[in-house]
Short mmCIF file of C-alpha atoms in Angstrom, two decimals:
data_model
loop_
_atom_site.label_atom_id
_atom_site.label_comp_id
_atom_site.label_asym_id
_atom_site.label_seq_id
_atom_site.Cartn_x
_atom_site.Cartn_y
_atom_site.Cartn_z
CA MET A 76 1.12 21.29 -13.51
CA SER A 77 3.91 22.24 -11.24
CA THR A 78 7.30 21.38 -11.70
CA ASP A 79 8.16 19.91 -8.16
CA LEU A 80 6.60 17.36 -9.52
CA ALA A 81 7.68 14.28 -11.17
CA VAL A 82 4.98 13.31 -13.02
CA ASN A 83 4.84 9.39 -15.64
CA PRO A 84 2.84 8.86 -18.41
CA ARG A 85 0.86 7.07 -15.64
CA GLY A 86 0.33 10.46 -13.85
CA ILE A 87 1.56 8.45 -10.28
CA ALA A 88 3.43 12.63 -9.01
CA VAL A 89 6.44 12.45 -6.20
CA THR A 90 7.02 15.48 -4.92
CA ALA A 91 10.66 16.84 -4.08
CA ASN A 92 10.16 15.94 -0.45
CA ALA A 93 8.69 12.62 -1.08
CA ALA A 94 11.69 12.48 -3.38
CA LYS A 95 14.51 13.49 -1.09
CA ARG A 96 12.98 11.01 1.73
CA ILE A 97 12.93 8.19 -0.25
CA LEU A 98 17.48 8.85 -0.85
CA SER A 99 17.87 9.54 2.80
CA VAL A 100 15.81 6.26 3.47
CA MET A 101 17.80 4.06 0.64
CA ALA A 102 20.90 5.25 2.09
CA SER A 103 21.79 3.00 5.19
CA GLU A 104 20.01 0.32 2.77
CA ALA A 105 21.74 -2.51 0.26
CA PRO A 106 23.73 -0.31 -2.59
CA GLY A 107 19.93 -0.57 -5.62
CA ALA A 108 17.66 -0.16 -3.05
CA MET A 109 13.83 1.31 -4.26
CA LEU A 110 11.02 2.22 -3.03
CA ARG A 111 7.84 -0.13 -3.40
CA VAL A 112 4.40 1.60 -3.44
CA SER A 113 1.48 -0.66 -3.86
CA VAL A 114 -2.43 -1.70 -2.78
CA ALA A 115 -4.03 -4.31 -1.30
CA GLY A 116 -7.03 -5.10 0.39
CA GLY A 117 -7.95 -4.39 4.14
CA GLY A 118 -7.33 -1.11 5.79
CA CYS A 119 -10.92 0.62 7.50
CA SER A 120 -11.82 1.67 4.85
CA GLY A 121 -11.06 -1.22 2.07
CA PHE A 122 -7.90 -0.94 0.18
CA GLN A 123 -4.44 -0.41 2.18
CA TYR A 124 -1.11 1.13 0.96
CA ILE A 125 1.65 -0.39 1.07
CA PHE A 126 5.23 1.11 1.65
CA ASP A 127 8.31 -1.72 1.36
CA ILE A 128 11.78 -1.90 0.44
CA ASP A 129 13.18 -3.72 -2.51
CA ARG A 130 15.75 -4.84 -4.12
CA GLU A 131 14.19 -6.00 -7.39
CA LYS A 132 12.20 -4.91 -9.92
CA ALA A 133 9.66 -7.10 -11.57
CA PRO A 134 8.66 -7.65 -15.47
CA ASP A 135 5.21 -5.28 -15.43
CA ASP A 136 6.34 -2.89 -12.69
CA LEU A 137 6.70 1.09 -13.83
CA VAL A 138 9.71 2.81 -12.49
CA ILE A 139 9.18 6.48 -11.79
CA GLU A 140 12.57 8.45 -10.83
CA ARG A 141 13.20 11.62 -9.32
CA ASP A 142 16.33 13.45 -7.78
CA GLY A 143 17.73 10.47 -8.47
CA ALA A 144 14.92 8.85 -6.17
CA ARG A 145 12.68 5.43 -7.70
CA VAL A 146 9.51 4.29 -6.78
CA LEU A 147 8.12 1.34 -7.76
CA ILE A 148 4.43 0.03 -8.92
CA ASP A 149 2.81 -2.52 -10.01
CA GLU A 150 0.64 -4.22 -12.35
CA THR A 151 -1.93 -4.42 -10.40
CA SER A 152 -1.78 -1.45 -8.53
CA LEU A 153 -1.42 0.82 -11.71
CA ASP A 154 -5.44 1.28 -11.11
CA LEU A 155 -6.27 2.43 -8.12
CA LEU A 156 -3.03 4.51 -8.10
CA GLU A 157 -3.28 6.22 -11.78
CA GLY A 158 -2.45 10.15 -10.72
CA CYS A 159 -2.02 9.94 -6.93
CA THR A 160 0.66 12.33 -5.62
CA ILE A 161 3.40 10.44 -3.50
CA ASP A 162 4.52 13.25 -1.21
CA PHE A 163 6.62 13.35 2.43
CA VAL A 164 4.98 15.17 5.15
CA ASP A 165 6.73 16.82 8.59
CA ASP A 166 3.79 17.65 10.80
CA LEU A 167 2.29 17.78 14.08
CA ILE A 168 0.42 13.97 13.59
CA GLY A 169 4.72 12.48 12.75
CA GLN A 170 6.60 12.12 9.20
CA SER A 171 4.75 9.94 6.91
CA PHE A 172 5.39 9.12 3.53
CA ARG A 173 1.07 10.95 2.39
CA ILE A 174 -0.70 10.15 -1.67
CA THR A 175 -3.58 12.29 -2.53
CA ASN A 176 -5.99 10.12 -4.69
CA PRO A 177 -8.41 11.72 -6.98
CA ASN A 178 -9.79 7.90 -7.60
CA ALA A 179 -11.11 7.09 -3.82
CA THR A 180 -14.11 7.47 -2.93
CA SER A 181 -13.32 8.21 1.17
CA SER A 182 -9.79 6.82 3.63
CA CYS A 183 -9.86 6.64 6.80
CA GLY A 184 -8.67 9.37 9.09
CA CYS A 185 -4.73 7.68 9.55
CA GLY A 186 -4.19 7.99 5.73
CA THR A 187 -3.04 4.37 4.79
CA SER A 188 -6.36 2.92 4.17
CA PHE A 189 -8.79 4.56 1.11
CA ALA A 190 -12.42 3.35 -0.59
CA VAL A 191 -12.94 3.20 -4.63
#
């Protein structure tokens, strides 16, 4: 695997670009703030990615750290996110966090919802 990724035992990776952006966003938040990534039912493909800021880790959260940035993932979302890569991209359609998910059988054009 590339040295550009921080990977945990569940195979979820955070890229250096994502970590840099997370740190930038958290700089305007209260100390200890973390990015929470979760999956909820909905969106145009059945499931959607949710990005929130959280100040507290739940007992069952997986914490991924990369270059000082911390990402929380709840136990319910772990199975749907296993093996994914969380990245931050700046391209012609704008800036956004992007998840590459090997569990998704299809996704919508905007990249925020998927089906399994």
